[in-house]
Coordinates of C-alpha atoms and ligand atoms in Angstrom, one line a residue:
X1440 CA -137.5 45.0 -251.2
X1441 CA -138.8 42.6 -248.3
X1442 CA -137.5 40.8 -245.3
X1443 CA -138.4 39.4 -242.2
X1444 CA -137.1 38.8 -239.0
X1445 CA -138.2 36.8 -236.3
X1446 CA -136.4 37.2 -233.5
X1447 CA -137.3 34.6 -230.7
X1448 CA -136.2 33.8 -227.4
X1449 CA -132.6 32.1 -228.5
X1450 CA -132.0 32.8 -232.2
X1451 CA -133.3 35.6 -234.6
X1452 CA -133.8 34.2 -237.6
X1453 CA -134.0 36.7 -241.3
X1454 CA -135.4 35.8 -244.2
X1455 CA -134.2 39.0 -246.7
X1456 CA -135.4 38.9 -250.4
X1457 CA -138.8 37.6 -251.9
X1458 CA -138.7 35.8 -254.9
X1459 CA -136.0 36.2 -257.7
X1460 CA -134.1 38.4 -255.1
X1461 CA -132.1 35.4 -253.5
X1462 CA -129.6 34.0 -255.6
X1463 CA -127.2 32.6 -252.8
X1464 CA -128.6 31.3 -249.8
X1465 CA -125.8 31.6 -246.5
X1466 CA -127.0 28.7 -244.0
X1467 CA -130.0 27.4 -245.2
X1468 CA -128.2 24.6 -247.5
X1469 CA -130.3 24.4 -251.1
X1470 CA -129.6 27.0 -253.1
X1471 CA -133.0 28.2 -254.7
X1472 CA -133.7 31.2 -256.8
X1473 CA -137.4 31.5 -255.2
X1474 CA -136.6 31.4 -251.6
X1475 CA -134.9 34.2 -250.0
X1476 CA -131.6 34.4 -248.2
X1477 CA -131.8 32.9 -244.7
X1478 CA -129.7 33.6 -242.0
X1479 CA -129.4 33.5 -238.0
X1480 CA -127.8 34.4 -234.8
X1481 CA -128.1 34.1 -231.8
X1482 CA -130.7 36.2 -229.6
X1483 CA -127.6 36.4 -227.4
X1484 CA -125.4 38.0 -230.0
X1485 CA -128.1 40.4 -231.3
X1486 CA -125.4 43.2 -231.8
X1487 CA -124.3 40.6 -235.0
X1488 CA -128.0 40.7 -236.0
X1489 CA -127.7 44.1 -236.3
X1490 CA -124.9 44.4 -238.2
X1491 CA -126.0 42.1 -240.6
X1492 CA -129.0 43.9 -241.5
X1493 CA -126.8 47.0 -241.6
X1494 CA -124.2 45.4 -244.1
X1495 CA -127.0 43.7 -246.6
X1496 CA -130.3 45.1 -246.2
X1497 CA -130.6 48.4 -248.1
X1498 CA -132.6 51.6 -245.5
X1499 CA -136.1 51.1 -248.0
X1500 CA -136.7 47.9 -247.4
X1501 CA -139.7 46.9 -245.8
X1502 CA -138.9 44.5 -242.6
X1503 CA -141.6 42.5 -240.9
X1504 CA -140.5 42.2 -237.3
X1505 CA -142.0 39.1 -235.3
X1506 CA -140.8 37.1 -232.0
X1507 CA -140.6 37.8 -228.3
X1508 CA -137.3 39.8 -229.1
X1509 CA -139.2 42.1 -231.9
X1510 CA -139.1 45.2 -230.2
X1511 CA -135.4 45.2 -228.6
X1512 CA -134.2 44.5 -232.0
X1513 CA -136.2 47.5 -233.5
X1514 CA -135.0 49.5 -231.0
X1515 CA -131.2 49.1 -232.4
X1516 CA -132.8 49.5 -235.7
X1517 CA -134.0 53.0 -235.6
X1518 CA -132.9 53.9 -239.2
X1519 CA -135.4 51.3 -240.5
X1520 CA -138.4 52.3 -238.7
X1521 CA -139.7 54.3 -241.1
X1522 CA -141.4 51.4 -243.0
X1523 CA -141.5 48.7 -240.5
X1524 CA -144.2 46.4 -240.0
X1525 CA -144.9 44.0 -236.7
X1526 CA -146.4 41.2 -237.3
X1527 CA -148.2 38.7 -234.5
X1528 CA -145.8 35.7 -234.2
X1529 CA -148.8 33.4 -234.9
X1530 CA -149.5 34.5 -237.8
X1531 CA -145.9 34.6 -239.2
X1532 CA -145.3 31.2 -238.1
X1533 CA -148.5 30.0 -240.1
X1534 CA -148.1 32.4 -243.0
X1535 CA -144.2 30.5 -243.1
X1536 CA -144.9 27.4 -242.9
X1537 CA -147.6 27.1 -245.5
X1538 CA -145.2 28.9 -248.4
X1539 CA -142.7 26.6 -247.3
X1540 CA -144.8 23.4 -247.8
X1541 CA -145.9 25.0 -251.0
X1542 CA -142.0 25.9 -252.0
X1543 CA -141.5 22.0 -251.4
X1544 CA -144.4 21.0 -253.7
X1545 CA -143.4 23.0 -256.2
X1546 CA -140.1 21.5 -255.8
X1547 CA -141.8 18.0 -255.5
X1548 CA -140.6 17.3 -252.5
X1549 CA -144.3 17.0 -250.9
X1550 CA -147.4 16.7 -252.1
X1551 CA -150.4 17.5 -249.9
X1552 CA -149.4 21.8 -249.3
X1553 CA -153.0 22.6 -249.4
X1554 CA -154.5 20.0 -246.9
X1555 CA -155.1 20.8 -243.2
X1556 CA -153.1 20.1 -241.0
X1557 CA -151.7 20.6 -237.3
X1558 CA -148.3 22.7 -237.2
X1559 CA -146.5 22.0 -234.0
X1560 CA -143.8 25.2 -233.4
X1561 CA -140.7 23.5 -231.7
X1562 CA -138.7 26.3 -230.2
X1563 CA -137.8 27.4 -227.1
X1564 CA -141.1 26.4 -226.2
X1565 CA -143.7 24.8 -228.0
X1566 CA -147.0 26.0 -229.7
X1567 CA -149.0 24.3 -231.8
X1568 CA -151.7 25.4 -234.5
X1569 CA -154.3 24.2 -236.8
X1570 CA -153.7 25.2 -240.4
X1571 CA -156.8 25.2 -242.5
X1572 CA -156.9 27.3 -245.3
X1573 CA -156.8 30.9 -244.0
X1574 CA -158.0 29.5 -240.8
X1575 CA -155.1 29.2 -238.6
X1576 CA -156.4 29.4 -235.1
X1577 CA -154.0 28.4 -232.4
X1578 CA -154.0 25.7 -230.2
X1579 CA -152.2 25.7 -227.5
X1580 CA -148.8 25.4 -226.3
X1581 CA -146.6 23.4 -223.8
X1582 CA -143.2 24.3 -222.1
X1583 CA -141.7 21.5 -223.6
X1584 CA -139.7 22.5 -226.2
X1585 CA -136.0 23.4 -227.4
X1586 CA -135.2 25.0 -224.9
X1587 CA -136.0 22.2 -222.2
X1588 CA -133.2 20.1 -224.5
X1589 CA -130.9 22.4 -223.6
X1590 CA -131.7 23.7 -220.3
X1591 CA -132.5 20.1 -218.7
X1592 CA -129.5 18.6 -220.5
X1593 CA -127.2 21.0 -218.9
X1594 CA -128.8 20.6 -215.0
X1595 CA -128.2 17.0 -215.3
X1596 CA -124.3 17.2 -216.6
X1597 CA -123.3 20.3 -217.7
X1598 CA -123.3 19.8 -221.0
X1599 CA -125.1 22.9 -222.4
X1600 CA -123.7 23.5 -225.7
X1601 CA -126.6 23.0 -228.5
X1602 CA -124.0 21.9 -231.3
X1603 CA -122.5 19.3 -229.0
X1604 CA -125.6 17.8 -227.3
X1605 CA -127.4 17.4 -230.7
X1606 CA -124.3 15.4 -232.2
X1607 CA -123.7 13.3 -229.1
X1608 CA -127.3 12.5 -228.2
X1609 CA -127.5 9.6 -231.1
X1610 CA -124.6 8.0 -229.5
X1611 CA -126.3 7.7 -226.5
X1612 CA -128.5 5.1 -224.7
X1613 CA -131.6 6.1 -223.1
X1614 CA -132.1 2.9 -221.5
X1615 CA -128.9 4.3 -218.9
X1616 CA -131.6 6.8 -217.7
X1617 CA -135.3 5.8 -218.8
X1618 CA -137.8 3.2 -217.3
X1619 CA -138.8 0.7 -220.4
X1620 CA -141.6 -1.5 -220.9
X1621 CA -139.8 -4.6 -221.4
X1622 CA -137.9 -3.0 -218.3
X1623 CA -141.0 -3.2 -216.0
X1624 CA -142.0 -6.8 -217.6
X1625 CA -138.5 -8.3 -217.8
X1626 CA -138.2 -11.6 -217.8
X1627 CA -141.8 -12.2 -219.0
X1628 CA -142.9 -10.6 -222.3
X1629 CA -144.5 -7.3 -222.4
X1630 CA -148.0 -6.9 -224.3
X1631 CA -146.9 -3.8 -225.9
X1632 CA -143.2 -2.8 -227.7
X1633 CA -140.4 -3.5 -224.8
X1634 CA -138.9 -0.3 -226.2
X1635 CA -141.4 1.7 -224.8
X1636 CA -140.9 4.3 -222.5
X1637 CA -142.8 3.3 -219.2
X1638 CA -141.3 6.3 -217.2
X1639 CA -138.5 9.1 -218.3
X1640 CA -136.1 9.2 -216.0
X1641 CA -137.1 6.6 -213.7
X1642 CA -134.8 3.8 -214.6
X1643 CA -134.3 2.0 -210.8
X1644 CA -131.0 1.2 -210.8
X1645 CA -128.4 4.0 -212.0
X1646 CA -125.9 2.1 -214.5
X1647 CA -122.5 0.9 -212.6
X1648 CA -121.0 3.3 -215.1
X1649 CA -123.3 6.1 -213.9
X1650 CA -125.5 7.5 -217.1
X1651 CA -122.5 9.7 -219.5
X1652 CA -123.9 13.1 -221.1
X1653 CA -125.0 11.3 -224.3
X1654 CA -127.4 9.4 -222.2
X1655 CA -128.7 12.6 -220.4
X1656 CA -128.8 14.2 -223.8
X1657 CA -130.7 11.1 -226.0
X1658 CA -133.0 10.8 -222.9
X1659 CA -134.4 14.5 -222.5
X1660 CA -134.2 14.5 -226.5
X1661 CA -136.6 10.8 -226.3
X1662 CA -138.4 13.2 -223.6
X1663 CA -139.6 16.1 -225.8
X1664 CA -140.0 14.0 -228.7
X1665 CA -142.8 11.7 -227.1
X1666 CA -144.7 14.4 -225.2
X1667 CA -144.4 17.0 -228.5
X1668 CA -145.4 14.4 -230.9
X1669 CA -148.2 12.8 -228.2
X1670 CA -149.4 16.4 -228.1
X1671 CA -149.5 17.1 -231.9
X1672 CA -151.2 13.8 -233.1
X1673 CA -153.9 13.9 -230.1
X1674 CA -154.7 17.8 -231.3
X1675 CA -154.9 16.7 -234.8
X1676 CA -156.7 13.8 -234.0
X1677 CA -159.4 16.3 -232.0
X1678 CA -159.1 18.5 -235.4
X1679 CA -160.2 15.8 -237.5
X1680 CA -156.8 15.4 -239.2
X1681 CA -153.6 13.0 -239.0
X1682 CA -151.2 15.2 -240.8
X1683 CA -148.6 17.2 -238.3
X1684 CA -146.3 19.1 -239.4
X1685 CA -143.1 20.3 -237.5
X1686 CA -141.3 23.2 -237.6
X1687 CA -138.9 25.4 -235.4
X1688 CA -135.2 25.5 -234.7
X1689 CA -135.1 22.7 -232.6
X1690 CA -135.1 20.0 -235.6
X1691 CA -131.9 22.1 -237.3
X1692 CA -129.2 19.9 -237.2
X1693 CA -130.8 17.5 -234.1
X1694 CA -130.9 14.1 -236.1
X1695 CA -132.1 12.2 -232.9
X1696 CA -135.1 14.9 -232.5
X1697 CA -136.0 14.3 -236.2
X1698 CA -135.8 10.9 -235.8
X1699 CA -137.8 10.4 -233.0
X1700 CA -140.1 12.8 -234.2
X1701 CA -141.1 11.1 -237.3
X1702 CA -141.1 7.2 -236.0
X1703 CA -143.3 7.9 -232.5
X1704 CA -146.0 10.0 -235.1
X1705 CA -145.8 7.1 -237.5
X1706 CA -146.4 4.6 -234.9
X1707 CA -149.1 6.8 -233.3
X1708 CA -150.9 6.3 -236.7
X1709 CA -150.4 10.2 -237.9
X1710 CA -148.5 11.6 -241.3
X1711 CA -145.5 13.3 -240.1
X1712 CA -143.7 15.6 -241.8
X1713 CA -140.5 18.5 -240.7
X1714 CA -139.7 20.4 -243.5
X1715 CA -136.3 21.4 -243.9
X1716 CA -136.6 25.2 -243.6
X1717 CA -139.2 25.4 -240.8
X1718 CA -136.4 26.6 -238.2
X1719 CA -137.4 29.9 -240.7
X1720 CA -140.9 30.0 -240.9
X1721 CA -141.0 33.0 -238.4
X1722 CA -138.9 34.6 -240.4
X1723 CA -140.4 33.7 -244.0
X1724 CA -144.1 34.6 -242.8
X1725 CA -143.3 38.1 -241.9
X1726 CA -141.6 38.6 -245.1
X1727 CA -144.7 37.5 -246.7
X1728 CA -146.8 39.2 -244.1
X1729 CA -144.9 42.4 -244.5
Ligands
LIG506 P1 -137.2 30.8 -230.7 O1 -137.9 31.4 -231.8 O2 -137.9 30.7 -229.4 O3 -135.8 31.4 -230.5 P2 -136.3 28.5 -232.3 O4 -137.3 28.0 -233.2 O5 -135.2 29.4 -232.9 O6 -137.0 29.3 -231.1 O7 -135.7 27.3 -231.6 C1 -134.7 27.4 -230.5 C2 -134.2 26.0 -230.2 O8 -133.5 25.5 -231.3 C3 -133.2 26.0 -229.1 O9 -133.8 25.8 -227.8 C4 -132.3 24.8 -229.4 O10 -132.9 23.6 -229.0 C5 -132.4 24.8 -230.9 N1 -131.2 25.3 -231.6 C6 -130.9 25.1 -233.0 N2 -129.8 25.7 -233.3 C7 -129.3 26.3 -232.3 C8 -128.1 27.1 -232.0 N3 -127.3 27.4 -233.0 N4 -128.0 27.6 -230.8 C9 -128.8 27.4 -229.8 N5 -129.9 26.6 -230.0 C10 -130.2 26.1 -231.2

């Protein structure tokens, strides 16, 4: 048997069974006899990792290891060495994505797997890639990223808890914290969208109030969304595409990310997509890769 693990700077992520292998899938939602069983933990509890692979992965199987975290979590692996196989976190990222827009297709949830396209990697940090073929050269990166949602959120009030800042950020009002357009032109009428950001984190005068978490947490969310997605649709734009695709941990369970994600590469005239196991495709493309 086959599995992957790509284990990045907060979560290691395991994708364990190719094919027919999977019949139940733990966190990943749809159940779906050809993707394998996808699981995670955090980097910081990588003990838990390693007793997960001890529990359910047999001593043959053949693990392709990716991610910054790669070779600490080999090293408490010892007893699969034997036939382990690193793969370049690139590549796995690419090699994931791809089968999982072609999983979708099949599944007819998307049509267009074979097209080129920009992938932007939304994890700790952020990388991006163009896809084409077996081309996958990559771009770039910028240290905007998950981990800036989390980090910057919890400078600015404490609140550092992914789970929590991801459910409270769509409650929250970005205009407590953010310098708008119609802001800047108020009373007359701006020539572009009054909802525009003008500046992040430049509103002039702090709410009576004071700004509450969920503002701090929708603003540095509306933050990384608009410099991510600016980033992405000017690459692809460069690459002679407008399809981005978005994958990476950061969109799991962040229905403000998504969001933002999809309207602000919409309105920047790009094809937008962020498929719904992409927080795996680390993990996924070194299974395939392995
Ligand atoms: P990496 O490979 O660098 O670890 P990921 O693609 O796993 O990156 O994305 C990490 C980001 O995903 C975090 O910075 C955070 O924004 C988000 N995230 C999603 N789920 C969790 C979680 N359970 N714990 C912490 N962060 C999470």
């Amino acid at each position: 048997g086959y599995a992957g693990i790509d284990a990045g700077g907060t979560l290691i992520k395991i994708a364990y069974g190719r094919g027919t292998a999977a019949a139940e899938n733990e966190q990943s939602g749809g159940v779906s006899a050809s993707m394998p069983i996808l699981v995670k933990f955090p980097t910081a509890e990588i003990d838990a990792a390693v007793a997960w692979v001890r529990r359910r992965v047999p001593r043959d199987t053949v693990i392709g290891f990716t991610g910054g975290q790669a070779q600490r979590l080999r090293d408490l692996l010892p007893e699969y060495m034997a036939s382990a196989v690193g793969i370049p976190e690139f590549e796995a990222t690419a090699e994931g994505a791809v089968r999982i827009l072609e999983a979708e297709k099949e599944a007819g949830e998307a049509g267009t797997a074979s097209e080129r396209f920009v992938l932007v990697n939304v994890g700790t940090g952020t990388s991006l890639h163009m896809i084409e073929g077996a081309e996958r050269p990559r771009l770039g990166g910028i240290g905007l990223g998950g981990g800036t949602i989390v980090g910057l959120t919890g400078l600015l009030c404490g609140m550092r808890d992914y789970g929590e800042i991801a459910r409270l950020a769509p409650l929250g009002d970005r205009e407590a914290v953010d310098l708008t357009v119609g802001q800047i032109y108020a009373p007359a009428v701006p020539p572009i969208a009054g909802d525009l950001t003008a500046a992040n984190f430049a509103r002039p005068v702090p709410p009576a109030s004071g700004a509450r978490p969920q503002d701090y947490a929708a603003a540095v969310i509306g933050m990384v969304a608009e410099i991510v997605v600016t980033v992405g649709v000017q690459a692809a734009g460069l690459q002679g595409t407008n399809r981005v695709v978005y994958v990476g941990s950061s969109y799991e369970n962040n229905a403000l990310l998504r969001e933002l994600t999809l309207r602000f590469t919409h309105m920047l005239g790009a094809a937008a997509q962020i498929p719904k196991q992409g927080p795996y495709s680390g993990a996924i493309g070194a299974l395939h890769l392995a």
